[in-house]
mmCIF file of C-alpha atoms in Angstrom:
data_model
loop_
_atom_site.group_PDB
_atom_site.id
_atom_site.type_symbol
_atom_site.label_atom_id
_atom_site.label_comp_id
_atom_site.label_asym_id
_atom_site.label_seq_id
_atom_site.Cartn_x
_atom_site.Cartn_y
_atom_site.Cartn_z
ATOM 1 C CA UNK A 1 0.000 0.000 0.000
ATOM 2 C CA UNK A 2 2.791 2.401 0.917
ATOM 3 C CA UNK A 3 4.560 1.657 -2.383
ATOM 4 C CA UNK A 4 1.337 2.368 -4.345
ATOM 5 C CA UNK A 5 0.833 5.642 -2.510
ATOM 6 C CA UNK A 6 4.429 6.673 -3.197
ATOM 7 C CA UNK A 7 4.085 5.784 -6.882
ATOM 8 C CA UNK A 8 0.754 7.633 -7.091
ATOM 9 C CA UNK A 9 2.300 10.774 -5.612
ATOM 10 C CA UNK A 10 5.148 10.535 -8.129
ATOM 11 C CA UNK A 11 2.639 10.175 -10.995
ATOM 12 C CA UNK A 12 0.711 13.217 -9.754
ATOM 13 C CA UNK A 13 3.952 15.172 -9.537
ATOM 14 C CA UNK A 14 4.833 14.175 -13.115
ATOM 15 C CA UNK A 15 1.347 15.199 -14.300
ATOM 16 C CA UNK A 16 1.796 18.564 -12.583
ATOM 17 C CA UNK A 17 5.180 19.074 -14.275
ATOM 18 C CA UNK A 18 3.741 18.125 -17.675
ATOM 19 C CA UNK A 19 0.826 20.520 -17.185
ATOM 20 C CA UNK A 20 3.245 23.317 -16.264
ATOM 21 C CA UNK A 21 5.421 22.490 -19.292
ATOM 22 C CA UNK A 22 2.336 22.592 -21.521
ATOM 23 C CA UNK A 23 1.295 25.972 -20.133
ATOM 24 C CA UNK A 24 4.790 27.354 -20.627
ATOM 25 C CA UNK A 25 4.914 26.054 -24.200
ATOM 26 C CA UNK A 26 1.560 27.671 -24.979
ATOM 27 C CA UNK A 27 2.745 30.914 -23.400
ATOM 28 C CA UNK A 28 5.932 30.707 -25.460
ATOM 29 C CA UNK A 29 3.896 30.322 -28.644
ATOM 30 C CA UNK A 30 1.839 33.366 -27.679
ATOM 31 C CA UNK A 31 5.108 35.279 -27.316
ATOM 32 C CA UNK A 32 6.165 34.187 -30.800
ATOM 33 C CA UNK A 33 2.824 35.382 -32.196
ATOM 34 C CA UNK A 34 3.346 38.761 -30.517
ATOM 35 C CA UNK A 35 6.778 39.045 -32.128
ATOM 36 C CA UNK A 36 5.306 38.105 -35.511
ATOM 37 C CA UNK A 37 2.933 41.044 -35.167
ATOM 38 C CA UNK A 38 5.886 43.321 -34.354
ATOM 39 C CA UNK A 39 7.771 41.997 -37.386
ATOM 40 C CA UNK A 40 4.798 42.624 -39.652
ATOM 41 C CA UNK A 41 4.357 46.180 -38.339
ATOM 42 C CA UNK A 42 8.066 46.887 -38.750
ATOM 43 C CA UNK A 43 8.071 45.596 -42.336
ATOM 44 C CA UNK A 44 4.982 47.632 -43.202
ATOM 45 C CA UNK A 45 6.700 50.770 -41.852
ATOM 46 C CA UNK A 46 10.066 49.817 -43.377
ATOM 47 C CA UNK A 47 11.657 49.921 -39.933
ATOM 48 C CA UNK A 48 14.332 47.316 -40.562
ATOM 49 C CA UNK A 49 16.069 47.788 -37.232
ATOM 50 C CA UNK A 50 12.856 47.031 -35.325
ATOM 51 C CA UNK A 51 12.229 44.066 -37.660
ATOM 52 C CA UNK A 52 15.680 42.640 -36.991
ATOM 53 C CA UNK A 53 15.264 42.975 -33.224
ATOM 54 C CA UNK A 54 11.795 41.358 -33.275
ATOM 55 C CA UNK A 55 12.998 38.504 -35.493
ATOM 56 C CA UNK A 56 15.994 37.867 -33.235
ATOM 57 C CA UNK A 57 13.777 37.730 -30.160
ATOM 58 C CA UNK A 58 11.260 35.464 -31.882
ATOM 59 C CA UNK A 59 14.109 33.164 -32.942
ATOM 60 C CA UNK A 60 15.488 33.089 -29.403
ATOM 61 C CA UNK A 61 12.076 32.169 -28.040
ATOM 62 C CA UNK A 62 11.574 29.412 -30.630
ATOM 63 C CA UNK A 63 15.072 28.062 -29.934
ATOM 64 C CA UNK A 64 14.285 28.004 -26.212
ATOM 65 C CA UNK A 65 11.039 26.110 -26.869
ATOM 66 C CA UNK A 66 12.894 23.691 -29.132
ATOM 67 C CA UNK A 67 15.555 22.988 -26.535
ATOM 68 C CA UNK A 68 12.989 22.266 -23.823
ATOM 69 C CA UNK A 69 10.930 19.552 -25.455
ATOM 70 C CA UNK A 70 9.836 17.158 -22.722
ATOM 71 C CA UNK A 71 11.880 13.992 -22.391
ATOM 72 C CA UNK A 72 8.775 12.122 -21.202
ATOM 73 C CA UNK A 73 6.955 12.856 -24.470
ATOM 74 C CA UNK A 74 6.760 10.116 -27.104
ATOM 75 C CA UNK A 75 9.641 10.069 -29.565
ATOM 76 C CA UNK A 76 7.365 10.446 -32.622
ATOM 77 C CA UNK A 77 5.746 13.530 -31.088
ATOM 78 C CA UNK A 78 9.115 15.042 -30.197
ATOM 79 C CA UNK A 79 10.255 14.492 -33.788
ATOM 80 C CA UNK A 80 7.178 16.287 -35.195
ATOM 81 C CA UNK A 81 7.561 19.162 -32.722
ATOM 82 C CA UNK A 82 11.279 19.409 -33.475
ATOM 83 C CA UNK A 83 10.590 19.627 -37.216
ATOM 84 C CA UNK A 84 7.897 22.254 -36.751
ATOM 85 C CA UNK A 85 10.094 24.443 -34.547
ATOM 86 C CA UNK A 86 13.008 24.146 -36.992
ATOM 87 C CA UNK A 87 10.761 24.959 -39.939
ATOM 88 C CA UNK A 88 9.506 28.013 -38.073
ATOM 89 C CA UNK A 89 13.119 29.080 -37.554
ATOM 90 C CA UNK A 90 13.748 28.721 -41.301
ATOM 91 C CA UNK A 91 10.731 30.897 -42.106
ATOM 92 C CA UNK A 92 11.880 33.545 -39.631
ATOM 93 C CA UNK A 93 15.376 33.523 -41.136
ATOM 94 C CA UNK A 94 13.970 33.929 -44.652
ATOM 95 C CA UNK A 95 11.758 36.782 -43.488
ATOM 96 C CA UNK A 96 14.744 38.461 -41.865
ATOM 97 C CA UNK A 97 17.131 38.030 -44.802
ATOM 98 C CA UNK A 98 14.765 39.044 -47.585
ATOM 99 C CA UNK A 99 12.156 41.176 -45.743
ATOM 100 C CA UNK A 100 9.726 38.548 -47.014
ATOM 101 C CA UNK A 101 6.133 39.000 -45.854
ATOM 102 C CA UNK A 102 5.136 35.681 -47.452
ATOM 103 C CA UNK A 103 7.637 33.875 -45.223
ATOM 104 C CA UNK A 104 6.133 35.729 -42.267
ATOM 105 C CA UNK A 105 2.619 34.662 -43.280
ATOM 106 C CA UNK A 106 3.956 31.112 -43.618
ATOM 107 C CA UNK A 107 4.640 31.111 -39.872
ATOM 108 C CA UNK A 108 0.935 31.154 -38.990
ATOM 109 C CA UNK A 109 0.073 27.588 -40.103
ATOM 110 C CA UNK A 110 3.242 26.310 -38.430
ATOM 111 C CA UNK A 111 2.204 27.864 -35.123
ATOM 112 C CA UNK A 112 -1.315 26.483 -35.557
ATOM 113 C CA UNK A 113 0.167 23.010 -36.074
ATOM 114 C CA UNK A 114 2.415 23.448 -33.026
ATOM 115 C CA UNK A 115 -0.616 24.335 -30.910
ATOM 116 C CA UNK A 116 -2.484 21.293 -32.182
ATOM 117 C CA UNK A 117 0.480 19.032 -31.544
ATOM 118 C CA UNK A 118 0.815 20.326 -27.971
ATOM 119 C CA UNK A 119 -2.943 19.897 -27.460
ATOM 120 C CA UNK A 120 -2.533 16.248 -28.464
ATOM 121 C CA UNK A 121 0.395 15.843 -26.063
ATOM 122 C CA UNK A 122 -1.639 17.337 -23.260
ATOM 123 C CA UNK A 123 -4.610 15.132 -24.117
ATOM 124 C CA UNK A 124 -6.966 17.989 -24.917
ATOM 125 C CA UNK A 125 -7.546 16.542 -28.378
ATOM 126 C CA UNK A 126 -7.423 13.066 -29.806
ATOM 127 C CA UNK A 127 -5.429 12.316 -32.952
ATOM 128 C CA UNK A 128 -8.509 11.571 -35.055
ATOM 129 C CA UNK A 129 -10.057 14.964 -34.161
ATOM 130 C CA UNK A 130 -7.053 16.935 -35.346
ATOM 131 C CA UNK A 131 -6.855 18.562 -38.747
ATOM 132 C CA UNK A 132 -3.401 19.948 -39.380
ATOM 133 C CA UNK A 133 -2.937 22.750 -41.883
ATOM 134 C CA UNK A 134 -1.568 20.255 -44.411
ATOM 135 C CA UNK A 135 0.620 23.077 -45.732
ATOM 136 C CA UNK A 136 3.586 21.394 -44.148
ATOM 137 C CA UNK A 137 5.065 18.210 -45.588
ATOM 138 C CA UNK A 138 6.897 16.660 -42.645
ATOM 139 C CA UNK A 139 9.010 14.484 -44.904
ATOM 140 C CA UNK A 140 10.122 17.252 -47.220
ATOM 141 C CA UNK A 141 10.081 20.450 -45.162
ATOM 142 C CA UNK A 142 13.794 20.722 -44.447
ATOM 143 C CA UNK A 143 14.953 19.695 -47.904
ATOM 144 C CA UNK A 144 12.743 21.979 -49.963
#
């Protein structure tokens, strides 16, 4: 009985950590969206210094999120999240290098897919209920 209670407490602690991680990831994605808005405003006003600063901060935030993928998450899920975060970084780099609004607009479906993927991880949605943007080819995204 004591062993079961100890294991149960550990499971509850792990659930609490995962819930906190999920909340932080969602908050991080909200921060990225806020920086995307700043980037768009800077590009529209041709303020390239403000654009560069906003892109750098968005990239730092995405890199932080990428580095803190949960070790207790399934390997297949981590791989999909890793690819999405890296693809988002590529879009941000393209936007920064070429002042490319299309690359910036391409970030939106990636973020939507990241949110869906995290919702699956958290158990808020089941796999069969999820409709990804389908704009992202997981097998080809980094080569094309």
